[in-house]
Structure formats: structure tokens, C-alpha cells
XYZ file of C-alpha atoms in Angstrom:
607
model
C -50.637 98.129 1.731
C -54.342 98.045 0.218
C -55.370 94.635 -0.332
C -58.294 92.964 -2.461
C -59.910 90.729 -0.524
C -62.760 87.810 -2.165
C -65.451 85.725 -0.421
C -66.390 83.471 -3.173
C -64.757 79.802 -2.956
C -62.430 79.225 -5.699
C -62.712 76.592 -7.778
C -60.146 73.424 -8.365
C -57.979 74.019 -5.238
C -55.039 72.078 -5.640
C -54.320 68.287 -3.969
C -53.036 68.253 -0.875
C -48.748 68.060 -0.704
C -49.058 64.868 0.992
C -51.367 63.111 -0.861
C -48.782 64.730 -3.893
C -45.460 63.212 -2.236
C -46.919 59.754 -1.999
C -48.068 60.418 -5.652
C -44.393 61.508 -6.479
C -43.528 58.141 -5.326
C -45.413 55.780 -7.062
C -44.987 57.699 -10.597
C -41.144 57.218 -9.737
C -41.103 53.985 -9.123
C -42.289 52.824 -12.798
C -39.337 55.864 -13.916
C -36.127 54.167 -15.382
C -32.758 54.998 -14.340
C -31.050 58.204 -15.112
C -29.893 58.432 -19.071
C -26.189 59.565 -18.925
C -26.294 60.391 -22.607
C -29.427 62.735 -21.903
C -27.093 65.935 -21.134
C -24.119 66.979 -23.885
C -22.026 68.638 -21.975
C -18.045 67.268 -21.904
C -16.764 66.266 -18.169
C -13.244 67.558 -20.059
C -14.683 70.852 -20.918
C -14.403 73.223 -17.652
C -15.204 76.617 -17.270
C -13.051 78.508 -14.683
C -14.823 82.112 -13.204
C -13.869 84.412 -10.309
C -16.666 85.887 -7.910
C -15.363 88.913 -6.114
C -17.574 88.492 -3.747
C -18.184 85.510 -1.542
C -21.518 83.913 -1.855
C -23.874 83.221 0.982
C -25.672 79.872 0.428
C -28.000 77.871 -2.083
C -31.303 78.131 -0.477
C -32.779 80.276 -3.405
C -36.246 80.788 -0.941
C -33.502 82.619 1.649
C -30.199 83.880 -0.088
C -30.830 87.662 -1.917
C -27.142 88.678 -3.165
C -26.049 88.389 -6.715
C -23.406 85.608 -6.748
C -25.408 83.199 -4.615
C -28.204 83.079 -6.990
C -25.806 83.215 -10.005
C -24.644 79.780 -8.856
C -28.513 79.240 -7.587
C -29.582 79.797 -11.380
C -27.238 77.106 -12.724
C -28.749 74.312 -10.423
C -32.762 75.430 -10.339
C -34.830 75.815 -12.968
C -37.853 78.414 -13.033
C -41.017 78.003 -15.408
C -40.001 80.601 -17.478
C -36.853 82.760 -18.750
C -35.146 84.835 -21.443
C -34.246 84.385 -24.833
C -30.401 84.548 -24.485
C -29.978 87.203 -27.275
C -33.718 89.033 -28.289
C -32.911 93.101 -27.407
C -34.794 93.418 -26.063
C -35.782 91.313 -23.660
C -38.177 88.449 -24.346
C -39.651 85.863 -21.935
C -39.672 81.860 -23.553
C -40.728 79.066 -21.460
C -38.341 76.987 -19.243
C -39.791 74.294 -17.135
C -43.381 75.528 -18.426
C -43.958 73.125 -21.672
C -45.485 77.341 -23.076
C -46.039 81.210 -21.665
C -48.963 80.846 -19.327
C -52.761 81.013 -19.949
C -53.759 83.787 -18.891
C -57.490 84.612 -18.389
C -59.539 87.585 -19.159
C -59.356 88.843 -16.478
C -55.518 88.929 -16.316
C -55.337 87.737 -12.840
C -55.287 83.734 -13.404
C -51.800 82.553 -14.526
C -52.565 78.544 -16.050
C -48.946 76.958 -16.525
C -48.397 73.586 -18.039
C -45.037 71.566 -16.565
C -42.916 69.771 -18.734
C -43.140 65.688 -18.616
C -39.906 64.586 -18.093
C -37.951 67.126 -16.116
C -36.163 65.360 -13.277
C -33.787 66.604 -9.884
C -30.204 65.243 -9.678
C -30.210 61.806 -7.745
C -29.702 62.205 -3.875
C -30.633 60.200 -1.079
C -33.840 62.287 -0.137
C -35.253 60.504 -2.859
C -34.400 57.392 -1.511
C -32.697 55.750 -4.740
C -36.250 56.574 -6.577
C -35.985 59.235 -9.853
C -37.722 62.352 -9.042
C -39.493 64.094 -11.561
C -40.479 67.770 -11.536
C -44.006 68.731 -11.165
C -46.395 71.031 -10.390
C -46.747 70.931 -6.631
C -42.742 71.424 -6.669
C -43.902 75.126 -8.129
C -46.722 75.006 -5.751
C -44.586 73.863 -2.937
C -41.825 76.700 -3.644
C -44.014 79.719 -3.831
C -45.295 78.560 -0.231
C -41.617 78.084 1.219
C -41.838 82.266 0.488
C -44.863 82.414 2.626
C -43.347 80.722 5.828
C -42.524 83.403 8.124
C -39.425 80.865 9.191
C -37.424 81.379 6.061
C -37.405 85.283 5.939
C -37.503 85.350 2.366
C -36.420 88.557 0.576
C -39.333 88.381 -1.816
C -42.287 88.464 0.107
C -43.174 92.423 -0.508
C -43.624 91.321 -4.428
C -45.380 88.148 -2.922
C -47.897 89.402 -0.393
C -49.297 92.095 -2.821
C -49.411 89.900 -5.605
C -50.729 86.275 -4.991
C -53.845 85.980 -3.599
C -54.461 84.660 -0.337
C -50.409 84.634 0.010
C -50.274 87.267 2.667
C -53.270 85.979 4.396
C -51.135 82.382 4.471
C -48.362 83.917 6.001
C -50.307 85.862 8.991
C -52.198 83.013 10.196
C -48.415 80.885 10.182
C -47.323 84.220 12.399
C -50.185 83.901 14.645
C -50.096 79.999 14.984
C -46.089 79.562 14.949
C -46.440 77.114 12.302
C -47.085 77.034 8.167
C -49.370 74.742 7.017
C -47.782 73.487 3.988
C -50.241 70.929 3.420
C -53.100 73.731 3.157
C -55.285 74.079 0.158
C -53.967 77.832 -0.733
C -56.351 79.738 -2.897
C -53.893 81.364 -5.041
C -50.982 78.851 -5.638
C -52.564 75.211 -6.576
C -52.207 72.085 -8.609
C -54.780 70.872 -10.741
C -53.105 67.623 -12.084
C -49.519 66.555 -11.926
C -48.153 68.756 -14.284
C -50.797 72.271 -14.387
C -50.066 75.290 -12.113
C -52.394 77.394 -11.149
C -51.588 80.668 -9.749
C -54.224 83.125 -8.918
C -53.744 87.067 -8.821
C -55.031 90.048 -6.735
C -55.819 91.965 -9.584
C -53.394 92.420 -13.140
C -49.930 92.860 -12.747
C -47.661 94.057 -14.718
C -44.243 92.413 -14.057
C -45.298 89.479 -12.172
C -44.463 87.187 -14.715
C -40.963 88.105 -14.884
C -40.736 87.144 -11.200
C -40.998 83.657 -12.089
C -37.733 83.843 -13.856
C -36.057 84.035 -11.150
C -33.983 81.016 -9.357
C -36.222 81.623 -6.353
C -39.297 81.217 -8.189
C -37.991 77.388 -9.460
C -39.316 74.143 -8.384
C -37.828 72.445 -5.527
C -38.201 69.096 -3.917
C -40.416 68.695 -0.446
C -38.350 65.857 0.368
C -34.717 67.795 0.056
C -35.509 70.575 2.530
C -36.831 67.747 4.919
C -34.389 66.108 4.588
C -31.380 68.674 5.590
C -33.264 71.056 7.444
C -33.456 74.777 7.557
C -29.343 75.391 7.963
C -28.429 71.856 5.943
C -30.384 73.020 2.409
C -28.129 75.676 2.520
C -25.469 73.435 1.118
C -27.267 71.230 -0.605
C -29.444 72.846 -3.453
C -30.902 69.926 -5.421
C -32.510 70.761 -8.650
C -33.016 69.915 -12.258
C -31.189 72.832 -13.868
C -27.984 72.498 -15.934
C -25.614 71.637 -13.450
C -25.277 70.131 -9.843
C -22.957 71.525 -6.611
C -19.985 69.291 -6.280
C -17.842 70.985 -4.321
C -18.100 74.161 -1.556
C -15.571 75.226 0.190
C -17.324 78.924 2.151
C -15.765 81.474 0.749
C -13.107 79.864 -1.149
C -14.553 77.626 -3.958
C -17.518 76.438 -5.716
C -17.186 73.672 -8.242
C -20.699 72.540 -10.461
C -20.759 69.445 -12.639
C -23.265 68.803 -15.303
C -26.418 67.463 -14.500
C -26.876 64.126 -16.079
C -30.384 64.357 -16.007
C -30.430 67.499 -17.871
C -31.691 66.935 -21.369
C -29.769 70.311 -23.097
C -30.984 71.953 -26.190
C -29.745 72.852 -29.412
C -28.059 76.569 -29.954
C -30.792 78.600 -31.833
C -30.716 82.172 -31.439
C -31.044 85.060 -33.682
C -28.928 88.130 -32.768
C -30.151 91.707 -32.951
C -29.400 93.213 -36.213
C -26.830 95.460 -36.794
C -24.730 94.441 -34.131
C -21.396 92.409 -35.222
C -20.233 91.172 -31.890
C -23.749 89.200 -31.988
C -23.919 88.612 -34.913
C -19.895 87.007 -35.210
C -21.586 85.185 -32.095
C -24.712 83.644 -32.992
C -22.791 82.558 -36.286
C -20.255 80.865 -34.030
C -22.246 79.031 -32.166
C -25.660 77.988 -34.234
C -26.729 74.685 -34.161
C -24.671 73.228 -31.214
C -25.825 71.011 -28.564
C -25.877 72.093 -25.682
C -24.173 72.812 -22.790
C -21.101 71.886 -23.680
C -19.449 72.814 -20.875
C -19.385 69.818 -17.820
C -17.262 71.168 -15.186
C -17.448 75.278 -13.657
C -14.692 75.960 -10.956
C -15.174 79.530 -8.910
C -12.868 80.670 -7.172
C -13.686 83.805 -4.497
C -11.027 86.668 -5.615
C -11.972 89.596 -3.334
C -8.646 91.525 -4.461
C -8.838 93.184 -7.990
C -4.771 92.481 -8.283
C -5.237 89.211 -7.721
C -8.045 88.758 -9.861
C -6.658 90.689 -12.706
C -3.419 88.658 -12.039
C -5.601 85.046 -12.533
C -6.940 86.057 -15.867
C -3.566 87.669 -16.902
C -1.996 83.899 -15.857
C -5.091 82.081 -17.930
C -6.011 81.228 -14.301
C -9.508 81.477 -15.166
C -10.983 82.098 -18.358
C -13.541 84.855 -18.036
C -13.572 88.496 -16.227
C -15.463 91.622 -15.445
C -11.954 93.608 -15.391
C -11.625 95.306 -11.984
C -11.707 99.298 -12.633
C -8.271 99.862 -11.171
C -7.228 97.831 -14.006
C -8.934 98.974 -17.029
C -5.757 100.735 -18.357
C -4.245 97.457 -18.672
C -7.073 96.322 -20.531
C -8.062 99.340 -23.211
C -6.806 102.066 -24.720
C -8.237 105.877 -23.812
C -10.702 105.314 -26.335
C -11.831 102.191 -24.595
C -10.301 100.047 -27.561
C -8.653 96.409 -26.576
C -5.054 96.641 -26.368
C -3.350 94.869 -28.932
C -1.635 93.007 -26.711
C -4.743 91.207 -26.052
C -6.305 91.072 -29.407
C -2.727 89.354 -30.473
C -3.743 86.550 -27.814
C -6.926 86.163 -29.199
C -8.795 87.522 -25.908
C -12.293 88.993 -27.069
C -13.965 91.976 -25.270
C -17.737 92.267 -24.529
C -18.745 95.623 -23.134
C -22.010 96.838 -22.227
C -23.958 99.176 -19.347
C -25.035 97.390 -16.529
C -28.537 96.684 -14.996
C -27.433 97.755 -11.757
C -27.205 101.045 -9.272
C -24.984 101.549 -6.531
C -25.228 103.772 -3.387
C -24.775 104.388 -0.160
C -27.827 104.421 1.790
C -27.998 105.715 5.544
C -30.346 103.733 8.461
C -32.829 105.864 9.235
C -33.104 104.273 12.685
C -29.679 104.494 13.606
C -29.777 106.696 16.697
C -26.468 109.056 15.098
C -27.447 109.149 11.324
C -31.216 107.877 11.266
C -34.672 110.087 11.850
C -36.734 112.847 10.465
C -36.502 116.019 12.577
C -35.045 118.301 10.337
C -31.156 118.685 11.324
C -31.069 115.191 11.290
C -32.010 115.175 7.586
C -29.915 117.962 7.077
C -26.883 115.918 8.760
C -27.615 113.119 5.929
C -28.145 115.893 3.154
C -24.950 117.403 4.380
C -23.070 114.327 4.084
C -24.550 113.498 0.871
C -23.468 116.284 -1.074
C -19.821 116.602 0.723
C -19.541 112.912 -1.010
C -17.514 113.500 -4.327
C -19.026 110.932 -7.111
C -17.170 112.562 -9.798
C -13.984 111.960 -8.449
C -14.946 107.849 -7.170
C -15.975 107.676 -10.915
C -12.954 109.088 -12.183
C -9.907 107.878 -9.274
C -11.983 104.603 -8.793
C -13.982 103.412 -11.550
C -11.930 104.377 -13.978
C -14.453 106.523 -15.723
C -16.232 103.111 -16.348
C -19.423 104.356 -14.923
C -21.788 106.703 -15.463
C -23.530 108.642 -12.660
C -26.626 108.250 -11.177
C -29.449 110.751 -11.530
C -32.130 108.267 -10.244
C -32.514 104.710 -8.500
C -33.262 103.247 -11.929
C -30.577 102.138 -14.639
C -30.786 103.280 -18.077
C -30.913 99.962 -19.376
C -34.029 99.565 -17.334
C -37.895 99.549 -18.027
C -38.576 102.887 -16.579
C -35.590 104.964 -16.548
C -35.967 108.899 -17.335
C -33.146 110.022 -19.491
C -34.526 113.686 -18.486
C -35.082 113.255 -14.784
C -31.791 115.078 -13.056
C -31.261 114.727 -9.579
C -31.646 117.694 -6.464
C -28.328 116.490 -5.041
C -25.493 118.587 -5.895
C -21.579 117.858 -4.876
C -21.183 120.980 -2.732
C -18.554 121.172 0.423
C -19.844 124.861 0.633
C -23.629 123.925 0.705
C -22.986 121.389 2.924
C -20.776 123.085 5.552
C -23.305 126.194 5.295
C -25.916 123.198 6.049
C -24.231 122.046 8.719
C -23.698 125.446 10.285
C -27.588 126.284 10.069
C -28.799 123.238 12.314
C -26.760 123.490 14.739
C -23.559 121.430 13.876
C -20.692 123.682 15.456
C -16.821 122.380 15.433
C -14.997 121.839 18.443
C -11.171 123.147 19.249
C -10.069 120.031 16.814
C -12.132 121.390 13.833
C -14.955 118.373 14.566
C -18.262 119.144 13.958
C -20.930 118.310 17.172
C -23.971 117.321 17.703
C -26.398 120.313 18.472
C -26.367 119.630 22.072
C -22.848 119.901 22.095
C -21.824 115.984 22.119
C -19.211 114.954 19.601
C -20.414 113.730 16.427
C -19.092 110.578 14.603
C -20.576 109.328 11.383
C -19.779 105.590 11.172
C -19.789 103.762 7.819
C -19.011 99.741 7.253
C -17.268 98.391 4.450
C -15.937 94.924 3.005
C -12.329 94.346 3.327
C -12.066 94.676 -0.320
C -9.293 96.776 -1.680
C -12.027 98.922 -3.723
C -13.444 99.575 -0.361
C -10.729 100.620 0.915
C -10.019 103.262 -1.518
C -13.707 104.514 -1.281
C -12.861 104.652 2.140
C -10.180 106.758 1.645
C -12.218 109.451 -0.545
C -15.139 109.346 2.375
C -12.079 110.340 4.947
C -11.285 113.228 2.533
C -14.745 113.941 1.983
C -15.947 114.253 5.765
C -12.521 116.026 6.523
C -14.009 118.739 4.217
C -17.107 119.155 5.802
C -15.424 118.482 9.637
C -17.386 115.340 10.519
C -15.258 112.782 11.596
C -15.296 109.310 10.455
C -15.313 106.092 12.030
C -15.357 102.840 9.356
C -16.050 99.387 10.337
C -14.436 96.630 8.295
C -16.715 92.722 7.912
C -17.622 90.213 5.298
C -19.882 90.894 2.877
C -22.553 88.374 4.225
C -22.188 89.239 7.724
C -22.722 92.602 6.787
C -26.466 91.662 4.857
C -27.326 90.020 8.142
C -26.735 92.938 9.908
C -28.446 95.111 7.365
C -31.578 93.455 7.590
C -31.473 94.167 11.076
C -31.295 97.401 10.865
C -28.126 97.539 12.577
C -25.657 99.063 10.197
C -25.751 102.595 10.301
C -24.692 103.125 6.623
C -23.446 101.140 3.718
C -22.292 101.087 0.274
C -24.442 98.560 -2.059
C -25.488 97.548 -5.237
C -28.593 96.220 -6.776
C -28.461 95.087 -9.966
C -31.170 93.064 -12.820
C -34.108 94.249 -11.853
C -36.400 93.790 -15.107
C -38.451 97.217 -13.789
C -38.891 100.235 -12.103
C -40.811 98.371 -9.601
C -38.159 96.310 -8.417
C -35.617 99.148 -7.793
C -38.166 101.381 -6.036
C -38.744 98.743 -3.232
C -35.658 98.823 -2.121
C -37.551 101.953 0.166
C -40.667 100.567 0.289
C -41.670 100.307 4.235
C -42.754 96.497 3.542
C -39.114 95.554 2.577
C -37.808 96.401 6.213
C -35.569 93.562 7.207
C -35.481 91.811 3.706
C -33.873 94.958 1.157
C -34.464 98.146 2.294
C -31.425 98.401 4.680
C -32.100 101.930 4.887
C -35.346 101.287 7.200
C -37.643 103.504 5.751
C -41.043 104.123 6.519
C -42.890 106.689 4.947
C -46.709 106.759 3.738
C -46.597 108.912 0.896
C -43.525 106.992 -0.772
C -45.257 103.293 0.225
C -48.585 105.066 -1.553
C -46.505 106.433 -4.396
C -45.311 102.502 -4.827
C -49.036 101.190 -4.434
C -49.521 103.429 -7.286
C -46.474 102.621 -9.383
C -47.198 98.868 -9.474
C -50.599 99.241 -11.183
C -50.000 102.388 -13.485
C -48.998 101.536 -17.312
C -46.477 103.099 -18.793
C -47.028 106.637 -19.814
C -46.560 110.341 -17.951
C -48.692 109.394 -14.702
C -46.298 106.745 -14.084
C -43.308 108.445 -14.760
C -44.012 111.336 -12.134
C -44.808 109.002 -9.440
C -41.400 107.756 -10.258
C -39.983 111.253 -10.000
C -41.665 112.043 -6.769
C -40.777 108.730 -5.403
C -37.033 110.014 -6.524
C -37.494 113.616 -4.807
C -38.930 111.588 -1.248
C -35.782 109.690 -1.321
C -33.127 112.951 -2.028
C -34.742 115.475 0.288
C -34.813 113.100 3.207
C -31.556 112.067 2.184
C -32.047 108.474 2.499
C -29.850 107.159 -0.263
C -26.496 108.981 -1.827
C -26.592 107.736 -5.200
C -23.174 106.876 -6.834
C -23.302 104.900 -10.270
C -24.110 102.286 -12.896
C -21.549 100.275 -13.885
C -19.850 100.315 -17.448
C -18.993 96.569 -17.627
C -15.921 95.194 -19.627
C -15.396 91.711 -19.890
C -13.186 89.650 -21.408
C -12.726 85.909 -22.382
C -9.823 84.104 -23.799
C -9.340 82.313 -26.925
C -10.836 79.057 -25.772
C -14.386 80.604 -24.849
C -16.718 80.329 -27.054
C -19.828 82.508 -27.400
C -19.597 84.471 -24.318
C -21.438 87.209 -23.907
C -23.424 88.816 -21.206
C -27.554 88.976 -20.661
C -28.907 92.156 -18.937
C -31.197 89.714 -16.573
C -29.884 86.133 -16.941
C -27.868 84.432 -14.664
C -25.767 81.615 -14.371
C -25.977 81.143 -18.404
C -23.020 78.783 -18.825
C -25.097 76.962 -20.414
C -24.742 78.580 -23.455
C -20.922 78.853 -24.162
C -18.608 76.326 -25.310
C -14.751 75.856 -24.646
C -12.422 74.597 -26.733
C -10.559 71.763 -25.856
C -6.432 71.829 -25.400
């Protein structure tokens, strides 16, 4: 990746993290107690969810997958964010008192911190109130740069921040990070004003900053319980504070006392009754209201379905082997639920799911040209139609391209080479060199049996994809070996490169950028499980994060899309069509394309 490089000095380098911790202390000190009456929300008011997925930890520097940082998002809270109901999308400040300063030149981001902001109690404070403050931000953005921690985000880090990658070599070279360095591109000025210096304009970097991994967090906490311990213990001063975790079981929040809340004041798109019946509900409240979220890990769709059925929990995304249950063929709610008072909230997702294939796996992965017409094969003997129709429920829509349709950069005109084809692929199969044996098997060229292994979750969605992959590579004569693990042993492995193929999902990206680097060769070992390295689609990405939108952009997009189908990296499948519904005694729920963990904003009624 290019980089910009300066030799000038910069100017007003931030104070030094120690010098800032002792500071932290003595501004503490004179601090009173923590106001109980600061935060709303009722400790008889609780919120009951299902994840069907488990969740992997609370360290938002380390954990990538959606549920962990839904839960993440709750407890951390980032400069900036989105208004909860501007279509679209709109970035207000958080922890930032405004939107940045930004200079001239576009490349000096100027924040001002909110007075006042302080993280739960714990004993890494030492019975002293923290407050939030610049060098937290400071202090964050540099946990990214620490080789140690392996976080997911450095290829939008390294390019972006100045100085960052630089940072993170010399840590690689000496074995340790210096987080006591005066960094040129991430510094405090005072207290409270963040400083955060660019490699040249960007685009999307500010929505990066939304993010739970982008929110301040306390020197003293990751001390404290080490590298494995702030796992479990994610102190912050978002809405709500982690109680209770059981791994893989439960995960039980409780308002934040020191959490000041806000008062409901939103204006909902026009010409839209659901938000409108909404925002009518629910204007002028204080808020949160709600003081206790229980979430339970339902990996089974029946037994999900069966918990919101039972008013078990209060809220779900209804499992696609259950949508009958839920609407009619015209995707209407069933009476039977509008007579309980259940309200529906529909909407296409931010999100993309496919199956990608490791191109170093020494079976599936490589370029010579039958092994990329092994993955094309398999690609197109792979019926999407029928997963859309047998196993979504028709509540998808397929995928054309890696970005959603509800996403900044997303072609509506832009169809995909791949075609479902069992002839094309057996007569694919049959050119390079893949003969069957007496059982009907297809071989390797060289005449060694060939196995195509997949891994999957133990889910019972999984196993009926794994069912239509059986009948898929049964067509073509490739036979199929699955491998069954959890979900976040299965990340682990990804990053490693050691899965040989996979079916994911990745989902609220705020841009084309963000989707595309799931292939980008920097992203090896963090999200591009499919290991691939290739110069003209990294150069095709250099380009794509400095273009503005128009037609240059949007055919380096396409031939970022055609690199990715002829090498037959990824076999798209879909993008969800989400229904979700809530019972009677929620309050204003609805769903944000980008926003996470946004309890915050609904209310329950009480008994």
C-alpha cells in the first residue's frame, strides 16, 4: 500500500499517557460521588433479546463479529454516531461536545470531549470517579496499533492515520508498543481536545469513529485485567454496564448510573407511517428507560421462534424457516399476531453473505488455472435460488455484487458473471482435468481423489445448507466432507488461514470501502478469510478509497467485482430481508441500518 510520508515536525504533540493518568487522578479526586438520579432508566423495566449466535468477548480493540460489538456498543461510547431515524443516514456527535473541525486541508480532524462523561465505578479506579477524556480516545486508537492485540481494523488504520502504521512497525521490530510515545497523528492537546491527523482526505473515515472500537477506554482497566481478563470486563461510560456472562449462554447489562440519558427527539422520514406512528409514540421521553437487558444465546431457530411465541423474550429477527408462521404470502402479519398486539418492522439488511474459499488451502486454494476452475466449478454447481427459496424463505434477495443495496455504493445495474449451471460446471470440470472414478467421484488431475471440505456451525440453518451443498456437489461428482465447530472457534481459525471454506456474513458497513476489504491482501488474518493476495485488486482498492463518487469509482468497483468472480474467490449468496417483531410491551422499536446496541431508545411498558 502507497503511503504519504512527511518530514516536517508537527506541531502540539499530545502529553505524554503518564503524565495524563496521574492527571486523571488528581481531577478525580476533587469529582463527587456518582449521581444515581443522573440516568432514567427503570431497574423494573427489562428488555429480554435472543442472539443466535454466541458472542466472543468485550474487548472492542480485539472482538470483530456482530453480536459481540452489539453488546460492545451498549457499554462504550464513540465520539460520534447516528441520528436514530434521519434516512438517510446522518452523523451527530456522541462523546464529542460537536462534528469535528476539520481543516482545509481535510486531513486534521479537531474533536472537543464532553466535560462530564464518566466510566462505571470499578476497582481499577481505585474508589476514585473516572471521567472520560481525550487521551482515553488517544489511548484507544493506539491499543489498534499494538501488534499484540491483532485488531481487525488496522487495514482502515494504517492507511489512514498518520504515523499509525509507522507506530506499529517499530512495536514489531522492538517487541514492545510504546504507549507512552508522542504519536504524530493521534494526540491530546488539553484534557478534553483530540487531535487526529490524516494521510491525506478521506472519505469515510469519520464514520469509523462510530464504531464501539473507536470509543474511549480506560488505561487503567486493561492494566488492570490483562490481555485475556478485559475480555470480560469492558468498562465504559455508555448506556449500560455487563452484569452478568455466562460464555455462550447469557449476557445480562444494567443501566449505567453514571449515564446522564437524553430526551427522545427525533423526526421521522416523511411519508413513512411506521415512523411516523413511532416518533409520535415516543417524543419527548427521557431516556433510556429501559434498566435491565437479558440475552439469551438461541442457536436453534425452533427454539428461538418458540421463546418469542412463549413471550420468552420480547423482540425477534424471525428465523426464515419460520416466516410462514409469522406473515401471510403477501408478507402481511398474521392476524393472529396483530390480535396480540405484536408489531412488525421489516426492512433490507446492510449485510452480504457468502461462501468464500481459502486460497491457500492446499485442495481448494491457488491460481493455476484448474484450480480456479475447481472453485468456478463449485461456484456455479451451488444453487442460490433454491437456499433462497427452501431456506430463506424467499426473505432474501440475491447477490449480484459484494455490496448491499442499502449501501453507499451499490450498482443496481451491475449483474454478476456467475451463473447456476451443473452443465457448465461439469463441462468445467471435465476440461481441466477432473475425471470420475468407478464411484462417480471426480479426481484430482493427477489421479488422487478429490474432497472439497467445507465447515459449518452446528446451527440447524447450517445444517440444511449443508444438505443443499451435498446435493449440489453430488451433481457435479465432487464429494463432500463438512466439518461441524462454534462459531468463534471457527473466526480463529479463519484468520489463520486454516479453514478451507466457509459460509459468512458481513453486515453495516456504511460504504463500499468497507465491503471491498474483506479481499484486500492487507486484511489477511484479520477479515479476509479467503487469503487473497492480488496486486491489481489491492491497487483497484488504493484507488477506490480516494475516488468520489461518480463513474470512475463505480468501475473500479465493477472490476474489483469481476477479480473476485473469475478467480472464484467468493460464491455470493444473499442480503437478508429482515422481519422483526416486538410485542405489545415494546415501545418504539425499530431497527437502524448501522447502529448497534440502540436499547437505548425503546421503552417497555410495565406489567
Amino acid at each position: 500500500m502507497p503511503h504519504l510520508c512527511r518530514n516536517s515536525i508537527l506541531h502540539g504533540m499530545g502529553v505524554m499517557l503518564l503524565a495524563a493518568s496521574l492527571m486523571f487522578a488528581s481531577n478525580a479526586q476533587a469529582n463527587p460521588g456518582p449521581n444515581p438520579k443522573a440516568n432514567p432508566a427503570d431497574p423494573s423495566k427489562v428488555l429480554r433479546l435472543a442472539f443466535p449466535v454466541p458472542e466472543t468477548g468485550f474487548d472492542p480493540v480485539r472482538v470483530n463479529d456482530l453480536y459481540s460489538n452489539t453488546i460492545n456498543a451498549a457499554i462504550f461510547q464513540p465520539l460520534v454516531s447516528y441520528d436514530w431515524m434521519a434516512m438517510p443516514t446522518k452523523l451527530v456527535p456522541d462523546a464529542a461536545e460537536a462534528l469535528p473541525e476539520i481543516s482545509k486541508d481535510g486531513k486534521t480532524y479537531t474533536f472537543k470531549v464532553k466535560k462530564g462523561l464518566f466510566f462505571t465505578p470499578d476497582d481499577a479506579f481505585k474508589g476514585v470517579r473516572r471521567e472520560l477524556t481525550a487521551h482515553d480516545f488517544v489511548y484507544v486508537l493506539l491499543r489498534h496499533a499494538d501488534p499484540k492485540n491483532r485488531s481487525p481494523q488496522v487495514s482502515d488504520l494504517d492507511d489512514k492515520i498518520f504515523g499509525f502504521a509507522e507506530s506499529r512497525k517499530q512495536a514489531v521490530a522492538s517487541g514492545k508498543f510504546d504507549y507512552d510515545q508522542k504519536h504524530p497523528g493521534i494526540y491530546a492537546t488539553d484534557r478534553y481536545t483530540l487531535v487526529i491527523q490524516l494521510n491525506q482526505p478521506d472519505r469515510n473515515f469519520l464514520t469509523l469513529l462510530t464504531s464501539p472500537h473507536s470509543a474511549g477506554m480506560a488505561r487503567e482497566v486493561v492494566e488492570k485485567y490483562g490481555f485475556e481478563g478485559v475480555m470480560g470486563n469492558p468498562i465504559g461510560t455508555g448506556p449500560y454496564i455487563l452484569e452478568k456472562w455466562v460464555r455462550g449462554s447469557k449476557i445480562i447489562l444494567k443501566a449505567n448510573p453514571e449515564y446522564a440519558g437524553f430526551v427522545w427527539n427525533f423526526e421521522a422520514p416523511p411519508n413513512n407511517p411506521s415512523e411516523l406512528r413511532i416518533a409520535n409514540q415516543m417524543q419527548g421521553r427521557k431516556m433510556p428507560q429501559i434498566g435491565r437487558v437479558e440475552v439469551s444465546i438461541i442457536e436453534e431457530p425452533q427454539s428461538m421462534w418458540l421463546a418469542f411465541s412463549g413471550k420468552e423474550i420480547d423482540v425477534v429477527a424471525v428465523p426464515p424457516s419460520f416466516i410462514e408462521k409469522a406473515l401471510t404470502p403477501k408478507n402481511d402479519l398474521l392476524q393472529t399476531w396483530v390480535a396480540q398486539g405484536v408489531n412488525m418492522y421489516r426492512s433490507v439488511e446492510p449485510d452480504i453473505r457468502y461462501q468464500f474459499f481459502n486460497m491457500k488451502d492446499p485442495v481448494i486454494g491457488g491460481f493455476t488455472p484448474e484450480k480456479i476452475a475447481l472453485r468456478r466449478a463449485i461456484i456455479m454447481g451451488y444453487d442460490i435460488d433454491e437456499e433462497i427459496r427452501v431456506i430463506r424463505k424467499g426473505q432474501a434477495i440475491k447477490a449480484q455484487q459484494m455490496v448491499s443495496p442499502v449501501i453507499a455504493g451499490h450498482d443496481p445495474n451491475y449483474k454478476s458473471l456467475v451463473k447456476f449451471s451443473p452443465l457448465s460446471a461439469n463441462a468445467l470440470l471435465d476440461q481441466f482435468g477432473y475425471k470420475k472414478d468407478a464411484k462417480g467421484f471426480r479426481t484430482h488431475p493427477d489421479g488422487k481423489p478429490l474432497v472439497f471440505t467445507m465447515y459449518s456451525s452446528t446451527s440447524s440453518i447450517d445444517r440444511e445448507r449443508d444438505e443443499l451443498w451435498k446435493k449440489s456437489m453430488d451433481r457435479l461428482g465432487i464429494k463432500l466432507k463438512v466439518k461441524k465447530d462454534k462459531f468463534p472457534e471457527m473466526l480463529k481459525q479463519g484468520k489463520q488461514c486454516a479453514l478451507p471454506s466457509w459460509s459468512l456474513g458481513w453486515t453495516r458497513s456504511s460504504e463500499a470501502e468497507f465491503v471491498m476489504k474483506l479481499l484486500y491482501s492487507k486484511t489477511i488474518g484479520q477479515n479476509n478469510y479467503a487469503c487473497f493476495e492480488n496486486a491489481e485488486y489491492d491497487a483497484y482498492f488504493e484507488q477506490l478509497k480516494r475516488l468520489p463518487d461518480g463513474p470512475e469509482r463505480t468501475r473500479v468497483l465493477h472490476n474489483m467485482y469481476r477479480l473476485m468472480e473469475v478467480n472464484g474467490v467468493l460464491g455470493l449468496s444473499s442480503t437478508s430481508i429482515a422481519t422483526r417483531l416486538s410485542h405489545q410491551n415494546v415501545e418504539g422499536y425499530r431497527k437502524h441500518p448501522l447502529m448497534l446496541g440502540d436499547w437505548i431508545f425503546y421503552d417497555i411498558q410495565k406489567p
